[in-house]
GROMACS .gro file of C-alpha atoms in nm:
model
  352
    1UNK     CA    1  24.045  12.798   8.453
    2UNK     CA    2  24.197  12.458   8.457
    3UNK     CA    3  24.432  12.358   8.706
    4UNK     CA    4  24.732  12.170   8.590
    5UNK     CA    5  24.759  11.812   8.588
    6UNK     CA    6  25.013  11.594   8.798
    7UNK     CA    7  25.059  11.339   8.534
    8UNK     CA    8  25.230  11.120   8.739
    9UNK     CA    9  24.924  11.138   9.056
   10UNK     CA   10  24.640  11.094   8.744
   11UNK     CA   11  24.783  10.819   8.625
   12UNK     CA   12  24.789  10.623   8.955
   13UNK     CA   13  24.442  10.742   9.014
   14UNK     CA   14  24.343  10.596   8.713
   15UNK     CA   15  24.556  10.294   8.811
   16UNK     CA   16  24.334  10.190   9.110
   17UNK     CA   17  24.007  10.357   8.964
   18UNK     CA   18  23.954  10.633   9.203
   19UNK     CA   19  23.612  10.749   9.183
   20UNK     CA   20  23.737  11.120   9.402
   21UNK     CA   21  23.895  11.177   9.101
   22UNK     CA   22  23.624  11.185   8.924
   23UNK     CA   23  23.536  11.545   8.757
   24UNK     CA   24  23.882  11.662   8.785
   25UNK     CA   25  24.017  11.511   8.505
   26UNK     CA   26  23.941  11.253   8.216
   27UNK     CA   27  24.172  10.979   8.028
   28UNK     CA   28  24.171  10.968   7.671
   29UNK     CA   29  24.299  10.649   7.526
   30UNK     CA   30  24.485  10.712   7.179
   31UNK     CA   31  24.428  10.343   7.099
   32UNK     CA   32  24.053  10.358   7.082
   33UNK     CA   33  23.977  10.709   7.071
   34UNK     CA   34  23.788  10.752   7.371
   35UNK     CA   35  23.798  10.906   7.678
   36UNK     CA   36  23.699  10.788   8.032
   37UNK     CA   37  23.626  10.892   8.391
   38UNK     CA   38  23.975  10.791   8.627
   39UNK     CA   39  23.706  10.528   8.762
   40UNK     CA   40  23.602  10.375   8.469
   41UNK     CA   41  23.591   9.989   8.500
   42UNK     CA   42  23.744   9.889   8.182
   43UNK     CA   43  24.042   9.691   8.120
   44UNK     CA   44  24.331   9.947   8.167
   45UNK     CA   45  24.582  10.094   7.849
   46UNK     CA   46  24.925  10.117   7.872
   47UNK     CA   47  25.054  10.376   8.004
   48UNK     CA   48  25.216  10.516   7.694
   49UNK     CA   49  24.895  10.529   7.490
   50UNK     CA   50  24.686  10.776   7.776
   51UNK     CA   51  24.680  11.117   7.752
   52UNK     CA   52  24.482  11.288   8.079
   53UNK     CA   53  24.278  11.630   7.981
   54UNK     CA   54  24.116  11.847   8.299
   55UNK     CA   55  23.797  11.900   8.142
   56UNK     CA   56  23.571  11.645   7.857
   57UNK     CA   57  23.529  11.930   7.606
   58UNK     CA   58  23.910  11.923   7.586
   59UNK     CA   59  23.942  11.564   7.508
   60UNK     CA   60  23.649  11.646   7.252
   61UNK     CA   61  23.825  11.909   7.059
   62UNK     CA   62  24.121  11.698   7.071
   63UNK     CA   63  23.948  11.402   6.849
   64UNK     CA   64  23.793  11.187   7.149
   65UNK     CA   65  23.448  11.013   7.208
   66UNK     CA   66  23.273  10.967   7.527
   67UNK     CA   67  23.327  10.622   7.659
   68UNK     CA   68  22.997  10.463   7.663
   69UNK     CA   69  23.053  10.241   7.918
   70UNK     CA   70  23.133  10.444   8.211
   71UNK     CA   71  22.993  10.799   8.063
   72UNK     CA   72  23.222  11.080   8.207
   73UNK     CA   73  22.969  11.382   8.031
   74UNK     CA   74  22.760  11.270   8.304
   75UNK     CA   75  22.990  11.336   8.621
   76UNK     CA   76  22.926  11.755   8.599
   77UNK     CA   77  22.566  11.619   8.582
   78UNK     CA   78  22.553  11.414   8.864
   79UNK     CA   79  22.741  11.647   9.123
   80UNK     CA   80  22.473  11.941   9.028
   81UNK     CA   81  22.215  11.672   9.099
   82UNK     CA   82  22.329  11.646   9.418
   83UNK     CA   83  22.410  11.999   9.492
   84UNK     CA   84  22.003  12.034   9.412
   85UNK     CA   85  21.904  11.739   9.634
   86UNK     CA   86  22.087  11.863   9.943
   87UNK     CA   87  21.944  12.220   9.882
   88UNK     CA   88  21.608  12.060   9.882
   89UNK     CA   89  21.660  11.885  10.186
   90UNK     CA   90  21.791  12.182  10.341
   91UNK     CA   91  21.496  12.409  10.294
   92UNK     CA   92  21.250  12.078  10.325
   93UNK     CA   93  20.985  12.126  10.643
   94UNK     CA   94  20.978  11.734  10.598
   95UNK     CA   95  21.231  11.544  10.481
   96UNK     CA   96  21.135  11.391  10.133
   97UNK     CA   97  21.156  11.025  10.025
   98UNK     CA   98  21.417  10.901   9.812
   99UNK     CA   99  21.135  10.875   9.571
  100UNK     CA  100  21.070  11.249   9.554
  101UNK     CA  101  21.446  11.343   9.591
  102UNK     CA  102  21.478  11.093   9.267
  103UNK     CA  103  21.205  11.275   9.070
  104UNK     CA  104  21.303  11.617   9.171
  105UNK     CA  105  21.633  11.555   8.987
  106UNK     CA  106  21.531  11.357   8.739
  107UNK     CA  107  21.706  11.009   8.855
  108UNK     CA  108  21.602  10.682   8.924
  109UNK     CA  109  21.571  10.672   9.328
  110UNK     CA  110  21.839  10.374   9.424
  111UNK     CA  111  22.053  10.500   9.114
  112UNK     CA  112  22.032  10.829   9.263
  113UNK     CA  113  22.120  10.679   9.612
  114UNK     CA  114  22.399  10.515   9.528
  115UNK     CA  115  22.533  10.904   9.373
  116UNK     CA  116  22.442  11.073   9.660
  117UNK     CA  117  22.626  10.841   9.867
  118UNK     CA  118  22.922  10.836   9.698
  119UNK     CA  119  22.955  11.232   9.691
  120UNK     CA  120  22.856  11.308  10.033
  121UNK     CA  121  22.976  11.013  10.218
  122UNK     CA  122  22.646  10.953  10.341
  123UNK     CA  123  22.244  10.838  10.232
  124UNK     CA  124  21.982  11.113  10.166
  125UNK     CA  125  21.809  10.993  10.438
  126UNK     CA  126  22.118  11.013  10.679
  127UNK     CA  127  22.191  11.385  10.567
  128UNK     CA  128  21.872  11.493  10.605
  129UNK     CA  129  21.914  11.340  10.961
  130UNK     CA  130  22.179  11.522  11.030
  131UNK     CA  131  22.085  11.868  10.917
  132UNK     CA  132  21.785  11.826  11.157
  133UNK     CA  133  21.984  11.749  11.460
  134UNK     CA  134  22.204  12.010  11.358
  135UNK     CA  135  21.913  12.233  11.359
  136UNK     CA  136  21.795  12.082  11.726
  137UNK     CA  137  22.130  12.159  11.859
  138UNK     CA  138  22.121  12.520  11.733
  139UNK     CA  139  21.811  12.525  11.865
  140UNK     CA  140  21.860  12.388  12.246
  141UNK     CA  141  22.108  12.685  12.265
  142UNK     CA  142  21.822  12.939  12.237
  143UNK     CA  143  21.488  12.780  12.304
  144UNK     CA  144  21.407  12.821  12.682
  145UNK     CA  145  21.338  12.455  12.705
  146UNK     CA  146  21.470  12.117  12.543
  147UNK     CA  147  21.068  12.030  12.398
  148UNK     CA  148  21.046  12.401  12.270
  149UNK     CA  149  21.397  12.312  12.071
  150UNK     CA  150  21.257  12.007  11.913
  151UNK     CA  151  20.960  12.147  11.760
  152UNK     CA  152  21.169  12.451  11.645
  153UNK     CA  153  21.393  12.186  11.470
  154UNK     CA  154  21.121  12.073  11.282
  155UNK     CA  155  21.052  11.718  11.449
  156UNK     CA  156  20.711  11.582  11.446
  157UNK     CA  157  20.739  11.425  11.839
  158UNK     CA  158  21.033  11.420  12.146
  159UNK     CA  159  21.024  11.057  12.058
  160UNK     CA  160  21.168  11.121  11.699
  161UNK     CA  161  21.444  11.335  11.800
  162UNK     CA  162  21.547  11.091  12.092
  163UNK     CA  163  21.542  10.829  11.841
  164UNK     CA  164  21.758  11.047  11.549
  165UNK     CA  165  21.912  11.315  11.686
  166UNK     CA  166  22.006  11.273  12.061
  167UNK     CA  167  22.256  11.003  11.987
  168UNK     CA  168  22.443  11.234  11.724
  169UNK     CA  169  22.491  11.519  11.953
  170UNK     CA  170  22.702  11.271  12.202
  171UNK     CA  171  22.524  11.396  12.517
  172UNK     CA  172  22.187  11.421  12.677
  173UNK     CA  173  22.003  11.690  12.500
  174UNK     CA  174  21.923  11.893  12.853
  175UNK     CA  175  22.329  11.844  12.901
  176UNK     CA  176  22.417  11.995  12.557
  177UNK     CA  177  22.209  12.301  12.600
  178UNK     CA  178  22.351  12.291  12.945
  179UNK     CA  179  22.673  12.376  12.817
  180UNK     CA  180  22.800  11.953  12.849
  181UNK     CA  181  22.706  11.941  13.197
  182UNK     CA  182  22.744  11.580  13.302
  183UNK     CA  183  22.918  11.498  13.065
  184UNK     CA  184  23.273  11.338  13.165
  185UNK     CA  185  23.565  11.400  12.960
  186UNK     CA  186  23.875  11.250  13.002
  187UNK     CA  187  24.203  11.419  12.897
  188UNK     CA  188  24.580  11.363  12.843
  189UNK     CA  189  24.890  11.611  12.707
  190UNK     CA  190  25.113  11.362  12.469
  191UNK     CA  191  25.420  11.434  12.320
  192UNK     CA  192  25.475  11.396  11.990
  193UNK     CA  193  25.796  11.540  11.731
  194UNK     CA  194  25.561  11.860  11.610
  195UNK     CA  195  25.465  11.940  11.968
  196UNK     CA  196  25.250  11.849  12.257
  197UNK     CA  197  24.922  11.757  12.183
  198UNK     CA  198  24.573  11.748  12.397
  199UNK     CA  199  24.401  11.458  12.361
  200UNK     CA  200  24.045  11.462  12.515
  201UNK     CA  201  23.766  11.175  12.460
  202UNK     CA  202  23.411  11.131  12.615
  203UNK     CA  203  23.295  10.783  12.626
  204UNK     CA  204  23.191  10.798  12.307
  205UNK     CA  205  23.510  10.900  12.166
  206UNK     CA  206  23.766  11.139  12.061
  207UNK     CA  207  23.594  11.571  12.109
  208UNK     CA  208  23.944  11.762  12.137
  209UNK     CA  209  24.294  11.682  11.940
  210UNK     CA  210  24.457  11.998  11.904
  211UNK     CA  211  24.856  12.109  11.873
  212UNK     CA  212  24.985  12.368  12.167
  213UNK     CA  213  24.668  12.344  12.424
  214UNK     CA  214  24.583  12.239  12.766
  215UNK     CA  215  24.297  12.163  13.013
  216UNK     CA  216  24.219  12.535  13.044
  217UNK     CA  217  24.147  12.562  12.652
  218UNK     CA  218  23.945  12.268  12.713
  219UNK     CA  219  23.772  12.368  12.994
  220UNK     CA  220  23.666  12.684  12.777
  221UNK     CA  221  23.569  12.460  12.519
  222UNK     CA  222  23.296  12.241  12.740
  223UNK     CA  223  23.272  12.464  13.049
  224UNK     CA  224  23.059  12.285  13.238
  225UNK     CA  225  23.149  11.919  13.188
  226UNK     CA  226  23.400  11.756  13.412
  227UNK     CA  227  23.743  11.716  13.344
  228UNK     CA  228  23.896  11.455  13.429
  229UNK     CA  229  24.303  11.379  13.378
  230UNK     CA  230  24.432  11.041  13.221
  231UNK     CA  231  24.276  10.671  13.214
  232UNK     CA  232  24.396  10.356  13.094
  233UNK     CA  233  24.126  10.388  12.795
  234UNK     CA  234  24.243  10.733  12.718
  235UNK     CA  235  24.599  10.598  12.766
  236UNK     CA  236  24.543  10.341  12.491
  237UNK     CA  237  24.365  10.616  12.227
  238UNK     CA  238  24.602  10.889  12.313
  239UNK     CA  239  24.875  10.650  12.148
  240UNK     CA  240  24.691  10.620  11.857
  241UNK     CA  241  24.627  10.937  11.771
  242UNK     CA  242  25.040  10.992  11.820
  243UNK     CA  243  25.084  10.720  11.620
  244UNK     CA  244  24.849  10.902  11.316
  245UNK     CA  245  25.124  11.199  11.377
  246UNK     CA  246  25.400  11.024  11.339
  247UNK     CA  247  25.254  10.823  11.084
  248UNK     CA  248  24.986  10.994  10.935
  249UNK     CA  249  24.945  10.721  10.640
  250UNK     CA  250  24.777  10.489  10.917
  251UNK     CA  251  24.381  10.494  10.895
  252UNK     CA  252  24.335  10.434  11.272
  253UNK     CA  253  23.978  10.448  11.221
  254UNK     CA  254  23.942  10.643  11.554
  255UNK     CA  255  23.572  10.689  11.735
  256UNK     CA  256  23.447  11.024  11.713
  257UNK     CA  257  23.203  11.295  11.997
  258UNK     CA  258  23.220  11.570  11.785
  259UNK     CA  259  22.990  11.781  11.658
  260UNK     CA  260  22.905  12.034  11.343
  261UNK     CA  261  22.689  12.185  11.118
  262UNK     CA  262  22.552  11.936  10.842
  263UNK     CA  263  22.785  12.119  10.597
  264UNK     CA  264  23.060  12.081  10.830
  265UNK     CA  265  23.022  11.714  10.924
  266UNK     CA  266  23.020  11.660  10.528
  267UNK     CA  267  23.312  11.861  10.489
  268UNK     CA  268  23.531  11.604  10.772
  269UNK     CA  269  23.366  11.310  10.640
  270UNK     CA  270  23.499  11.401  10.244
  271UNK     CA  271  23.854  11.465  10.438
  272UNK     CA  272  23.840  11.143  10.611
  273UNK     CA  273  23.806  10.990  10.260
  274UNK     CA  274  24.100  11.181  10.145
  275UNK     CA  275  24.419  10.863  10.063
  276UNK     CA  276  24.719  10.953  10.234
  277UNK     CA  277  24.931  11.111  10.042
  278UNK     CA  278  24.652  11.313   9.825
  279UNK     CA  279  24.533  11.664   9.856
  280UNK     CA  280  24.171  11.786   9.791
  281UNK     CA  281  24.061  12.172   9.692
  282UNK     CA  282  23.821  12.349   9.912
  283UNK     CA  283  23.612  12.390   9.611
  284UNK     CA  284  23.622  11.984   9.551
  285UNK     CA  285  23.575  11.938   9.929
  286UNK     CA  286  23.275  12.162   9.856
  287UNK     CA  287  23.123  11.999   9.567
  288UNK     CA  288  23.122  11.634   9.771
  289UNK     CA  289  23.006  11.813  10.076
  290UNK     CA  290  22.675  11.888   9.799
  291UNK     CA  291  22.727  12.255   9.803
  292UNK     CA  292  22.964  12.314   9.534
  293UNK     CA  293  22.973  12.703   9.554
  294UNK     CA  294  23.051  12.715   9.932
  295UNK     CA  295  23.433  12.740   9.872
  296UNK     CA  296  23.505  12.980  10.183
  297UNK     CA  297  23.232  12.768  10.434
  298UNK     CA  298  23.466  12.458  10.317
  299UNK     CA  299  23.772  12.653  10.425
  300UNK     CA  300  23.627  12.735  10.753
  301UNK     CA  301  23.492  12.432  10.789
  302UNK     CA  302  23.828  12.279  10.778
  303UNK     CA  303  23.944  12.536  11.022
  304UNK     CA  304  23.709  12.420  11.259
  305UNK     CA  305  23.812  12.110  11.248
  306UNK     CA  306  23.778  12.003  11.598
  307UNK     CA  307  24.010  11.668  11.593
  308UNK     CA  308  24.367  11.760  11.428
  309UNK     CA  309  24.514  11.497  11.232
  310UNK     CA  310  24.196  11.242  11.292
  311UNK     CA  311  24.008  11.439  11.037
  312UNK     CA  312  24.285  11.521  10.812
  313UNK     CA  313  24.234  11.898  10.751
  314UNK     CA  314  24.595  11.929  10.664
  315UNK     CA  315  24.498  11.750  10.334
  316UNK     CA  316  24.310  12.053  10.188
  317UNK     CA  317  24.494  12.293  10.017
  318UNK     CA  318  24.342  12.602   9.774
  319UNK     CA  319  24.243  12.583   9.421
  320UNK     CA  320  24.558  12.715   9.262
  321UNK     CA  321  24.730  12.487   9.469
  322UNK     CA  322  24.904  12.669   9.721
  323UNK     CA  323  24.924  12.522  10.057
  324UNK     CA  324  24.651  12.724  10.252
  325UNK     CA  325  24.558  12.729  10.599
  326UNK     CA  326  24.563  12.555  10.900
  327UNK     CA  327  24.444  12.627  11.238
  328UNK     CA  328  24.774  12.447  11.407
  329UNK     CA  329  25.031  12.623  11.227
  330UNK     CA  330  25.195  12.554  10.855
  331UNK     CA  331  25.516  12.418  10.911
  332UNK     CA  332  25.318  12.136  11.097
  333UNK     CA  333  25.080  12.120  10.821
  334UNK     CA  334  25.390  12.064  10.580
  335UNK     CA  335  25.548  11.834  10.823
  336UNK     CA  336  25.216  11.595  10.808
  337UNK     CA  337  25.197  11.617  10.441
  338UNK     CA  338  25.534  11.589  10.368
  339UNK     CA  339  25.562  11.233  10.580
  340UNK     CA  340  25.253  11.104  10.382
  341UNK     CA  341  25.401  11.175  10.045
  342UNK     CA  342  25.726  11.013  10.154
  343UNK     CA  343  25.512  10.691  10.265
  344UNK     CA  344  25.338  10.718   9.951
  345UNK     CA  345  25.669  10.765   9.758
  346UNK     CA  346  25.794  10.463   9.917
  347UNK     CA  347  25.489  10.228   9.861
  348UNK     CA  348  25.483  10.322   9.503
  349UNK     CA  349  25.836  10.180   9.454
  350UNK     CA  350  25.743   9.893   9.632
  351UNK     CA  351  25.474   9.867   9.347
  352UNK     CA  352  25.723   9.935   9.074
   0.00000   0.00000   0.00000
């Protein structure tokens, strides 16, 4: 079934040639008889000669072409593409090159890159380093030692993992399986107008942002790191991530220690990418995440969202549109999308 179109939203997407919008709708330009992709780089129509159809085969049976030049039969194409690469480097004992990826789907390897990238948020070779130091960290929870995990994960040598995965976890390996022990984490309760807010950051960065908790939720979270209250450096982040709830049109750009599955940490990368003031589907947040049939893991990956508001998880909202879930409550989830469509509102008169 296709989803209706906000006329209005498509036609600023097309405006500033959004390639996320890509696949969920086409243009179809009455003065040339073609229809394009909302990213298409050609000169733009006026507005009163575009039309906007959800799916190609609609602007087809309504008299269109395929635009040549930017090809939009080819997005559906493209996402299965990568839907098949990241199942092959899922089930993979070795990661494959970008040479094999490229012939397993049938694309040219750097073409293919460059699609991969785009969809996911990150290189082949980046996801595949990711699902393996997802699987180490899986695995340091049940080997009985850290060198027994890293062979289970599939790495060739300790060096390897040091080198790939250790840095990703945001702790010593040992300290991870260890439960965080070690590991500092600093912490601070702000106030903010939907509610007080926990704040907690390793050195690294931001672990914990989360609505209506306190030191004892996080000390159940990591329970054997140490806790420790306030810090001028926490001081300085904590007012940040207010400022992203007060304002949550402001990319703060915030560091990150948190960790996922690879599906997960694709899910939080494709909200991150989200504008303010747009919504995503978790069936589109599953199809740039590469598994485009993994509608309910999208939904719970969004509900374990460990950073509220930094990873926007309030910008997901179900296929038929309804407002969903959300792990902090819905009337906050309204609140922080109805501030970034009134800062969107806003801007776009500014434009007008």
């Amino acid at each position: 079934m296709t989803l209706p179109i906000d006329l209005d939203e498509a036609w600023r997407a097309f405006e500033r040639r959004d390639r996320n919008q890509d696949g969920r709708f086409v243009v179809a330009v009455r003065t040339t008889g073609i229809y394009c992709k909302p990213s298409c780089p050609a000169r733009h129509p006026a507005r009163a000669n575009v039309s906007f159809y959800g799916e190609p085969a609609d602007a087809r049976a309504a008299g269109y072409r395929a635009c040549l030049r930017c090809r939009p039969d080819e997005v559906g194409r493209d996402r299965e593409a990568v839907a098949r690469a990241v199942a092959i480097i899922d089930t993979a004992e070795t990661p494959p090159t970008l040479v094999e990826l490229g012939a397993a789907v049938g694309y040219a390897p750097h073409h293919f890159q460059r699609l991969f990238t785009r969809a996911t948020g990150v290189s082949p070779a980046a996801y595949a380093r990711a699902r393996r130091a997802g699987r180490a960290a899986d695995a340091l929870q049940g080997e009985a030692s850290v060198t027994d995990a890293i062979y289970a994960a599939g790495y060739s040598a300790p060096s390897r993992f040091y080198e790939h995965a250790a840095p990703r976890l945001g702790m010593a390996p040992s300290a991870w399986a260890r439960g965080g022990a070690g590991v500092t984490i600093r912490w601070t309760l702000a106030r903010t107008s939907l509610g007080p807010l926990l704040v907690a950051a390793t050195d690294r960065g931001l672990c914990r942002v989360a609505f209506d908790e306190d030191d004892a939720s996080l000390k159940a979270r990591f329970p054997h790191a140490e806790l420790v209250q306030g810090g001028e450096a926490l001081a300085t982040l904590a007012a940040q991530v207010v400022a992203s709830v007060e304002s949550p049109d402001r990319d703060q750009s915030l560091p990150l220690d948190i960790r996922g599955t690879a599906f997960q940490e694709a899910v939080w990368q494709a909200l991150r990418s989200i504008p303010a003031g747009e919504t995503r589907s978790y069936r589109e947040l599953a199809a740039i995440a590469g598994s485009a049939g993994a509608v309910r893991a999208a939904g719970s990956a969004c509900g374990a969202n460990p950073v509220a508001v930094v990873v926007p998880c309030h910008r997901a909202k179900r296929s038929d549109g309804s407002i969903g879930g959300y792990a902090h409550g819905l009337d906050r989830k309204r609140a922080l999308l109805a501030r970034e469509h009134s800062t969107s509102d806003e801007t776009s008169d500014l434009r007008d």
